[in-house]
Amino acid sequence: MSARPDLPDPPEPPGPAPTADTTADTTATATADKSAAAADQDERLPAPRAALSAVTWKEIAHLLANLPMDLLGFVYVCVWIFCGALLSVTVVGLPVLALGLVGCRWFGSLERARARLLLDVRVDDPSPLRAAQPGFLGWLWAQLSDPVAWRHALYCFVRFPWGVLTFTVALVSLFAAWPLLPWVARLLTLGDRAMVRGLLSPSDGLELRIAELESDRVTVTDTASADLRRIERDLHDGAQARLVALAMDLGLAKEKLTEDPEAAARMVDEAHGEVKAALTELRDLARGIHPAILTDRGLDAALSSLAARCTIPVTVTVDTTTRPAPAIESITYFTASELLQNISKHANAHHATLDLWRTDNRLLLQVTDNGQGGATAHHGTGLAGLAERLDSVDGHLLIHSPPGGPTTITAGLPWRDRTKTPTNPLPEETP
């Protein structure tokens, strides 16, 4: 038999012919796909942003405000100088000049506020003017000799041409040179910043020094008041209470001396123990005020005594050939005492070192421990108060305490030589 040839597959039956509804559905689907793609493309567009930054707009506002402000200051100074010059031959001439200087100070404070708001220039306000002598004449002389007010008057006078220039350039650039406006505004405001810092700042380092000394005086006063309250509290709660109890025990022992001598003897023994405890508290209190070992033997022996009372081993190294002034010596001692107490309470250390040496004009105290670290002078800690007390005597406190340790704290104090006070010998008693 012959092989049967392979037959081709039968053709598929034709599907139904497309209708009008099918065509409409296809068109609607394609349109929806295109709309979704367009929406996705819109979502990928970057957000619109301003052509100029907020800082540039502030600088432009400052430049545009220069003309009215500088015109006001220029007119004020010109009228004030003219009236003061005309009235200088009369009695009221000098008071007019003094009042004008007061107004210059007020205008300067307004300009500092404007620079702080629009240019981010932080200039400290000058210290309030104080008359050296009471009365009207003292006030008058203080106003007329005020260098800050005269520099403010100079600022008002020289600013007018600069204000006209900056206003014109900023206004023209705002419409005609828009792409260059950020660089133009920055260049012009650099001149404004220089004028504010040069003419509206405190007179010199003396003003800043006066403000610093005033702050230091407040710190010293508060520290002294706190120390007095601490001493009063320790006396009232410690030694005074023990002495009162001692007096009562001795009174009872006196009453029982004839009736029950053995009980009286026991009460006297208890009173003897109270006397010893009171003496110990008074000795500790005196050491907290000013230790006798510091007065007699200096910092080397006093710091060694502190190290001996510390709860961990402390290695002390003192490299000073002479003794500083008593005040510096006392501050150094109590600084070391507080630092060692902090190590005992918070550091979880096993060993510490205390080094003291002198440079040309500084006395440096450095305390290092191998504790857990993390010491800081912020958030009202004891180190913050210690830093304030050191700052009140032109000292400083540097803290290096990474997490995990070690901690190194360096205190610097100004060196002042000890002055020897001559003592008059006591007169010999005549027989």
Short mmCIF file of C-alpha atoms in Angstrom, two decimals:
data_model
loop_
_atom_site.label_atom_id
_atom_site.label_comp_id
_atom_site.label_asym_id
_atom_site.label_seq_id
_atom_site.Cartn_x
_atom_site.Cartn_y
_atom_site.Cartn_z
CA MET A 1 0.00 0.00 0.00
CA SER A 2 1.23 3.47 -0.78
CA ALA A 3 1.65 6.09 1.96
CA ARG A 4 -1.08 8.60 2.20
CA PRO A 5 0.17 12.16 1.57
CA ASP A 6 -0.09 14.71 4.45
CA LEU A 7 -3.08 16.91 4.09
CA PRO A 8 -2.86 20.65 4.96
CA ASP A 9 -4.57 21.88 8.11
CA PRO A 10 -8.06 23.09 7.51
CA PRO A 11 -8.38 26.88 7.47
CA GLU A 12 -9.87 28.57 10.52
CA PRO A 13 -13.32 29.86 10.09
CA PRO A 14 -13.47 33.60 9.57
CA GLY A 15 -14.47 35.66 12.61
CA PRO A 16 -17.34 38.01 12.76
CA ALA A 17 -17.00 41.23 10.85
CA PRO A 18 -16.16 44.32 12.96
CA THR A 19 -19.15 46.37 13.88
CA ALA A 20 -19.50 50.09 14.61
CA ASP A 21 -19.57 49.48 18.39
CA THR A 22 -16.27 47.59 18.32
CA THR A 23 -14.57 50.36 16.38
CA ALA A 24 -15.79 52.97 18.88
CA ASP A 25 -14.48 50.96 21.85
CA THR A 26 -11.06 50.64 20.25
CA THR A 27 -10.90 54.36 19.58
CA ALA A 28 -11.93 55.18 23.16
CA THR A 29 -9.27 52.84 24.59
CA ALA A 30 -6.53 54.43 22.51
CA THR A 31 -7.64 57.90 23.58
CA ALA A 32 -7.58 56.86 27.26
CA ASP A 33 -4.09 55.42 26.88
CA LYS A 34 -2.87 58.66 25.34
CA SER A 35 -4.43 60.71 28.17
CA ALA A 36 -2.80 58.50 30.80
CA ALA A 37 0.57 58.83 29.11
CA ALA A 38 0.18 62.62 28.96
CA ALA A 39 -0.75 62.69 32.67
CA ASP A 40 2.32 60.63 33.54
CA GLN A 41 4.48 63.01 31.54
CA ASP A 42 2.98 66.00 33.39
CA GLU A 43 3.75 64.36 36.72
CA ARG A 44 7.39 63.97 35.72
CA LEU A 45 7.80 67.72 35.03
CA PRO A 46 9.97 69.60 37.57
CA ALA A 47 8.17 71.88 39.98
CA PRO A 48 8.26 75.56 39.03
CA ARG A 49 10.60 77.74 41.06
CA ALA A 50 11.26 81.43 41.49
CA ALA A 51 13.80 83.05 39.23
CA LEU A 52 15.46 84.81 42.21
CA SER A 53 16.13 83.46 45.69
CA ALA A 54 14.67 84.91 48.88
CA VAL A 55 18.08 86.32 49.85
CA THR A 56 18.31 88.23 46.55
CA TRP A 57 14.82 89.66 46.99
CA LYS A 58 15.76 90.85 50.49
CA GLU A 59 18.87 92.54 49.10
CA ILE A 60 16.80 94.21 46.39
CA ALA A 61 14.30 95.43 49.01
CA HIS A 62 17.17 96.87 51.05
CA LEU A 63 18.60 98.68 48.02
CA LEU A 64 15.20 100.15 47.08
CA ALA A 65 14.67 101.29 50.69
CA ASN A 66 18.06 103.02 50.78
CA LEU A 67 16.82 106.21 49.09
CA PRO A 68 13.98 107.11 51.49
CA MET A 69 15.93 106.09 54.59
CA ASP A 70 19.15 107.84 53.54
CA LEU A 71 17.24 110.95 52.50
CA LEU A 72 15.56 111.05 55.92
CA GLY A 73 18.89 110.68 57.72
CA PHE A 74 20.63 113.26 55.53
CA VAL A 75 17.91 115.88 56.04
CA TYR A 76 17.89 115.21 59.78
CA VAL A 77 21.66 115.67 60.13
CA CYS A 78 21.74 118.79 57.95
CA VAL A 79 18.91 120.48 59.84
CA TRP A 80 20.44 119.47 63.18
CA ILE A 81 23.92 120.78 62.31
CA PHE A 82 22.47 124.01 60.87
CA CYS A 83 20.31 124.71 63.92
CA GLY A 84 23.09 123.78 66.31
CA ALA A 85 25.57 126.06 64.51
CA LEU A 86 23.16 128.99 64.52
CA LEU A 87 22.28 128.53 68.17
CA SER A 88 25.86 127.86 69.30
CA VAL A 89 26.24 131.50 70.31
CA THR A 90 23.31 131.10 72.72
CA VAL A 91 22.74 128.96 75.76
CA VAL A 92 20.55 126.43 73.94
CA GLY A 93 23.12 125.59 71.23
CA LEU A 94 24.91 122.83 73.11
CA PRO A 95 21.70 121.14 74.35
CA VAL A 96 20.42 121.12 70.75
CA LEU A 97 23.60 119.38 69.62
CA ALA A 98 23.29 116.87 72.48
CA LEU A 99 19.66 116.08 71.63
CA GLY A 100 20.61 115.69 67.98
CA LEU A 101 23.22 113.11 68.92
CA VAL A 102 20.57 111.19 70.86
CA GLY A 103 18.49 111.13 67.68
CA CYS A 104 21.50 109.88 65.70
CA ARG A 105 21.83 106.96 68.09
CA TRP A 106 18.14 106.15 67.60
CA PHE A 107 18.48 106.32 63.81
CA GLY A 108 21.52 104.03 64.01
CA SER A 109 19.53 101.43 65.96
CA LEU A 110 16.84 101.58 63.25
CA GLU A 111 19.43 101.00 60.52
CA ARG A 112 20.95 98.08 62.42
CA ALA A 113 17.51 96.49 62.65
CA ARG A 114 16.97 96.99 58.90
CA ALA A 115 20.35 95.42 58.09
CA ARG A 116 19.63 92.54 60.46
CA LEU A 117 16.28 91.86 58.80
CA LEU A 118 17.21 92.24 55.11
CA LEU A 119 20.99 91.68 54.94
CA ASP A 120 21.43 89.21 57.82
CA VAL A 121 24.14 91.43 59.33
CA ARG A 122 24.42 90.97 63.09
CA VAL A 123 25.94 94.05 64.72
CA ASP A 124 25.89 94.41 68.49
CA ASP A 125 24.15 97.42 69.93
CA PRO A 126 26.44 99.93 71.63
CA SER A 127 26.40 100.09 75.41
CA PRO A 128 24.01 102.61 76.95
CA LEU A 129 25.65 105.95 77.53
CA ARG A 130 26.39 106.73 81.18
CA ALA A 131 27.32 110.13 82.50
CA ALA A 132 30.47 110.26 84.59
CA GLN A 133 28.99 113.02 86.75
CA PRO A 134 25.42 113.50 87.92
CA GLY A 135 23.28 116.40 86.85
CA PHE A 136 22.55 118.20 83.61
CA LEU A 137 26.14 119.21 82.90
CA GLY A 138 27.32 115.63 83.29
CA TRP A 139 24.65 114.42 80.88
CA LEU A 140 25.48 117.20 78.41
CA TRP A 141 29.20 116.43 78.38
CA ALA A 142 28.55 112.68 78.04
CA GLN A 143 26.34 113.25 74.99
CA LEU A 144 28.70 115.67 73.28
CA SER A 145 31.71 113.40 73.81
CA ASP A 146 29.95 110.22 72.67
CA PRO A 147 32.00 108.74 69.76
CA VAL A 148 29.24 106.28 68.87
CA ALA A 149 26.68 109.04 68.24
CA TRP A 150 29.14 111.06 66.13
CA ARG A 151 29.86 108.04 63.96
CA HIS A 152 26.12 107.51 63.56
CA ALA A 153 25.83 111.13 62.42
CA LEU A 154 28.62 110.56 59.90
CA TYR A 155 26.76 107.49 58.65
CA CYS A 156 23.61 109.53 58.04
CA PHE A 157 25.57 112.23 56.19
CA VAL A 158 27.62 110.07 53.82
CA ARG A 159 24.83 107.63 53.01
CA PHE A 160 22.73 109.97 50.89
CA PRO A 161 24.78 109.84 47.62
CA TRP A 162 25.27 106.12 48.09
CA GLY A 163 21.52 105.67 48.60
CA VAL A 164 20.75 107.55 45.37
CA LEU A 165 23.27 105.43 43.44
CA THR A 166 22.10 102.07 44.79
CA PHE A 167 18.41 102.90 44.35
CA THR A 168 18.94 103.96 40.73
CA VAL A 169 21.07 100.98 39.78
CA ALA A 170 18.73 98.48 41.50
CA LEU A 171 15.62 99.98 39.90
CA VAL A 172 17.12 100.05 36.39
CA SER A 173 18.50 96.52 36.75
CA LEU A 174 15.12 95.29 37.92
CA PHE A 175 13.63 96.08 34.50
CA ALA A 176 16.56 96.32 32.05
CA ALA A 177 19.19 93.86 33.37
CA TRP A 178 17.15 91.11 34.97
CA PRO A 179 19.65 88.25 34.39
CA LEU A 180 22.42 90.26 36.06
CA LEU A 181 20.30 91.44 38.99
CA PRO A 182 21.52 88.85 41.60
CA TRP A 183 25.16 89.81 41.04
CA VAL A 184 24.41 93.53 40.97
CA ALA A 185 22.39 93.31 44.20
CA ARG A 186 25.12 91.33 45.94
CA LEU A 187 27.84 93.77 44.87
CA LEU A 188 25.91 96.82 46.06
CA THR A 189 24.83 95.27 49.36
CA LEU A 190 28.44 94.42 50.14
CA GLY A 191 28.99 98.17 50.43
CA ASP A 192 25.95 98.47 52.69
CA ARG A 193 27.24 95.69 54.91
CA ALA A 194 30.65 97.33 55.18
CA MET A 195 29.12 100.70 56.17
CA VAL A 196 26.88 99.13 58.81
CA ARG A 197 29.75 97.18 60.35
CA GLY A 198 32.17 100.10 60.18
CA LEU A 199 29.99 103.01 61.37
CA LEU A 200 27.12 101.47 63.35
CA SER A 201 29.02 98.95 65.45
CA PRO A 202 30.19 99.63 69.02
CA SER A 203 33.00 102.15 69.15
CA ASP A 204 35.84 99.64 69.50
CA GLY A 205 37.06 96.82 71.64
CA LEU A 206 36.50 99.02 74.69
CA GLU A 207 32.71 98.84 74.31
CA LEU A 208 32.80 95.07 74.03
CA ARG A 209 35.17 94.88 76.96
CA ILE A 210 32.82 96.99 79.10
CA ALA A 211 29.88 94.74 78.24
CA GLU A 212 31.97 91.66 79.02
CA LEU A 213 33.06 93.07 82.37
CA GLU A 214 29.48 93.91 83.27
CA SER A 215 28.46 90.34 82.54
CA ASP A 216 31.42 89.02 84.52
CA ARG A 217 30.50 91.22 87.47
CA VAL A 218 27.01 89.74 87.53
CA THR A 219 28.48 86.23 87.41
CA VAL A 220 30.90 86.94 90.26
CA THR A 221 28.13 88.49 92.36
CA ASP A 222 25.79 85.55 91.80
CA THR A 223 28.56 83.06 92.60
CA ALA A 224 29.46 84.87 95.82
CA SER A 225 25.80 84.98 96.88
CA ALA A 226 25.41 81.26 96.18
CA ASP A 227 28.53 80.49 98.21
CA LEU A 228 27.27 82.54 101.14
CA ARG A 229 23.92 80.74 101.04
CA ARG A 230 25.71 77.39 100.92
CA ILE A 231 27.88 78.26 103.94
CA GLU A 232 24.85 79.49 105.87
CA ARG A 233 22.93 76.31 105.04
CA ASP A 234 25.83 74.07 106.03
CA LEU A 235 26.28 75.89 109.33
CA HIS A 236 22.57 75.82 110.11
CA ASP A 237 21.95 72.19 109.17
CA GLY A 238 25.28 70.75 110.31
CA ALA A 239 27.47 72.24 112.99
CA GLN A 240 24.80 74.46 114.54
CA ALA A 241 22.38 71.54 114.97
CA ARG A 242 25.12 69.41 116.53
CA LEU A 243 26.13 72.18 118.94
CA VAL A 244 22.51 72.67 120.02
CA ALA A 245 22.18 68.93 120.67
CA LEU A 246 25.51 69.01 122.53
CA ALA A 247 24.31 71.81 124.80
CA MET A 248 21.11 69.89 125.61
CA ASP A 249 23.04 66.67 126.35
CA LEU A 250 25.46 68.48 128.65
CA GLY A 251 22.54 70.10 130.46
CA LEU A 252 20.89 66.72 131.07
CA ALA A 253 24.22 65.23 132.19
CA LYS A 254 24.66 68.05 134.67
CA GLU A 255 21.22 67.37 136.16
CA LYS A 256 21.96 63.63 136.52
CA LEU A 257 25.49 64.04 137.79
CA THR A 258 24.49 63.69 141.45
CA GLU A 259 21.53 61.31 140.99
CA ASP A 260 22.97 58.85 138.42
CA PRO A 261 26.70 59.36 137.83
CA GLU A 262 26.94 56.41 135.41
CA ALA A 263 24.17 57.77 133.15
CA ALA A 264 25.79 61.20 133.31
CA ALA A 265 29.14 59.68 132.28
CA ARG A 266 27.48 57.98 129.29
CA MET A 267 25.88 61.25 128.24
CA VAL A 268 29.22 63.03 128.53
CA ASP A 269 30.79 60.37 126.30
CA GLU A 270 28.01 60.91 123.73
CA ALA A 271 28.58 64.66 123.95
CA HIS A 272 32.28 64.08 123.36
CA GLY A 273 31.41 62.22 120.14
CA GLU A 274 29.14 65.08 119.07
CA VAL A 275 31.98 67.54 119.67
CA LYS A 276 34.28 65.52 117.41
CA ALA A 277 31.64 65.32 114.67
CA ALA A 278 31.00 69.08 114.92
CA LEU A 279 34.72 69.78 114.67
CA THR A 280 34.98 67.57 111.58
CA GLU A 281 32.07 69.40 109.91
CA LEU A 282 33.56 72.79 110.77
CA ARG A 283 36.93 71.67 109.41
CA ASP A 284 35.32 70.51 106.16
CA LEU A 285 33.40 73.76 105.94
CA ALA A 286 36.57 75.78 106.44
CA ARG A 287 38.30 73.72 103.78
CA GLY A 288 35.42 74.53 101.42
CA ILE A 289 35.87 78.25 102.07
CA HIS A 290 39.65 78.30 101.78
CA PRO A 291 41.83 75.31 102.71
CA ALA A 292 44.65 75.98 105.09
CA ILE A 293 47.04 73.74 103.16
CA LEU A 294 46.64 75.98 100.12
CA THR A 295 47.61 79.06 102.09
CA ASP A 296 50.51 77.41 103.85
CA ARG A 297 52.06 75.17 101.18
CA GLY A 298 50.65 76.22 97.80
CA LEU A 299 49.03 74.42 94.89
CA ASP A 300 51.39 71.45 94.77
CA ALA A 301 50.47 70.18 98.23
CA ALA A 302 46.82 71.26 97.96
CA LEU A 303 46.26 69.43 94.65
CA SER A 304 48.01 66.34 96.03
CA SER A 305 45.62 66.46 98.99
CA LEU A 306 42.67 66.64 96.59
CA ALA A 307 44.00 63.65 94.64
CA ALA A 308 44.39 61.64 97.83
CA ARG A 309 40.72 62.17 98.70
CA CYS A 310 39.49 61.21 95.19
CA THR A 311 37.79 57.84 94.80
CA ILE A 312 40.11 56.75 91.95
CA PRO A 313 43.91 56.95 91.60
CA VAL A 314 45.05 60.37 90.37
CA THR A 315 48.55 61.23 89.16
CA VAL A 316 49.48 64.84 89.96
CA THR A 317 52.17 66.79 88.10
CA VAL A 318 52.87 70.42 89.05
CA ASP A 319 55.42 72.41 87.04
CA THR A 320 55.47 75.88 88.57
CA THR A 321 58.43 77.51 90.27
CA THR A 322 56.55 80.42 91.81
CA ARG A 323 53.12 80.82 93.33
CA PRO A 324 50.43 82.90 91.60
CA ALA A 325 48.25 85.53 93.22
CA PRO A 326 46.00 84.19 96.02
CA ALA A 327 42.82 84.71 93.99
CA ILE A 328 44.17 82.77 90.99
CA GLU A 329 45.50 80.09 93.31
CA SER A 330 42.13 79.68 95.00
CA ILE A 331 40.19 79.52 91.70
CA THR A 332 42.62 76.91 90.38
CA TYR A 333 42.21 74.78 93.50
CA PHE A 334 38.42 74.81 93.43
CA THR A 335 38.38 74.19 89.67
CA ALA A 336 40.49 71.08 90.18
CA SER A 337 38.29 70.03 93.10
CA GLU A 338 35.11 70.27 91.02
CA LEU A 339 36.64 68.44 88.07
CA LEU A 340 37.81 65.56 90.28
CA GLN A 341 34.38 65.37 91.91
CA ASN A 342 32.76 65.12 88.47
CA ILE A 343 35.12 62.27 87.60
CA SER A 344 34.21 60.44 90.80
CA LYS A 345 30.45 60.86 90.25
CA HIS A 346 29.90 60.60 86.50
CA ALA A 347 32.94 59.38 84.55
CA ASN A 348 33.11 55.69 85.57
CA ALA A 349 36.88 56.04 85.21
CA HIS A 350 39.66 53.92 86.67
CA HIS A 351 42.48 56.46 86.57
CA ALA A 352 42.97 60.19 86.11
CA THR A 353 45.85 62.62 85.68
CA LEU A 354 46.08 66.21 86.87
CA ASP A 355 48.71 68.48 85.29
CA LEU A 356 49.46 72.09 86.22
CA TRP A 357 51.96 74.30 84.42
CA ARG A 358 52.60 77.90 83.54
CA THR A 359 53.12 79.55 80.16
CA ASP A 360 54.19 83.17 79.69
CA ASN A 361 51.04 84.77 81.05
CA ARG A 362 48.65 81.85 81.67
CA LEU A 363 48.28 79.17 84.31
CA LEU A 364 46.97 75.96 82.73
CA LEU A 365 45.24 73.12 84.55
CA GLN A 366 44.50 69.90 82.63
CA VAL A 367 42.54 66.95 84.00
CA THR A 368 42.30 63.72 81.98
CA ASP A 369 40.41 60.52 82.78
CA ASN A 370 39.82 57.20 80.99
CA GLY A 371 36.07 57.19 81.66
CA GLN A 372 33.05 56.95 79.41
CA GLY A 373 33.32 60.45 77.90
CA GLY A 374 30.41 62.56 76.72
CA ALA A 375 31.08 65.50 79.06
CA THR A 376 29.61 68.80 77.86
CA ALA A 377 29.24 72.34 79.12
CA HIS A 378 25.69 72.73 77.78
CA HIS A 379 22.20 72.18 79.17
CA GLY A 380 22.94 73.73 82.57
CA THR A 381 25.53 71.19 83.70
CA GLY A 382 28.11 71.82 86.40
CA LEU A 383 30.75 72.38 83.73
CA ALA A 384 28.67 75.26 82.36
CA GLY A 385 28.76 77.04 85.72
CA LEU A 386 32.48 76.33 86.00
CA ALA A 387 33.06 77.85 82.55
CA GLU A 388 31.13 80.98 83.57
CA ARG A 389 33.18 81.40 86.74
CA LEU A 390 36.43 81.03 84.80
CA ASP A 391 35.22 83.49 82.18
CA SER A 392 34.55 86.05 84.92
CA VAL A 393 38.31 86.24 85.58
CA ASP A 394 39.35 86.17 81.89
CA GLY A 395 39.83 82.42 81.98
CA HIS A 396 38.57 79.69 79.66
CA LEU A 397 37.48 76.06 79.78
CA LEU A 398 38.16 73.67 76.89
CA ILE A 399 36.44 70.27 76.84
CA HIS A 400 37.39 67.32 74.64
CA SER A 401 35.20 64.36 75.57
CA PRO A 402 34.17 62.06 72.70
CA PRO A 403 31.69 59.26 73.47
CA GLY A 404 33.62 56.38 74.93
CA GLY A 405 36.38 58.63 76.27
CA PRO A 406 38.94 59.64 77.19
CA THR A 407 37.98 63.06 78.55
CA THR A 408 40.43 65.96 78.65
CA ILE A 409 39.40 69.25 80.25
CA THR A 410 41.78 72.20 80.19
CA ALA A 411 41.24 75.32 82.29
CA GLY A 412 43.27 78.44 81.58
CA LEU A 413 43.66 81.35 83.98
CA PRO A 414 45.58 84.61 83.66
CA TRP A 415 48.84 84.55 85.59
CA ARG A 416 49.30 87.25 88.19
CA ASP A 417 52.34 87.34 90.41
CA ARG A 418 51.91 87.11 94.13
CA THR A 419 52.57 90.43 95.84
CA LYS A 420 54.15 90.34 99.22
CA THR A 421 52.28 92.42 101.75
CA PRO A 422 54.63 93.88 104.33
CA THR A 423 53.61 92.95 107.83
CA ASN A 424 54.42 95.10 110.82
CA PRO A 425 55.95 93.09 113.68
CA LEU A 426 54.03 93.06 116.90
CA PRO A 427 55.42 95.42 119.51
CA GLU A 428 57.24 93.71 122.31
CA GLU A 429 55.53 93.72 125.65
CA THR A 430 57.21 95.90 128.23
CA PRO A 431 57.61 94.37 131.67
#
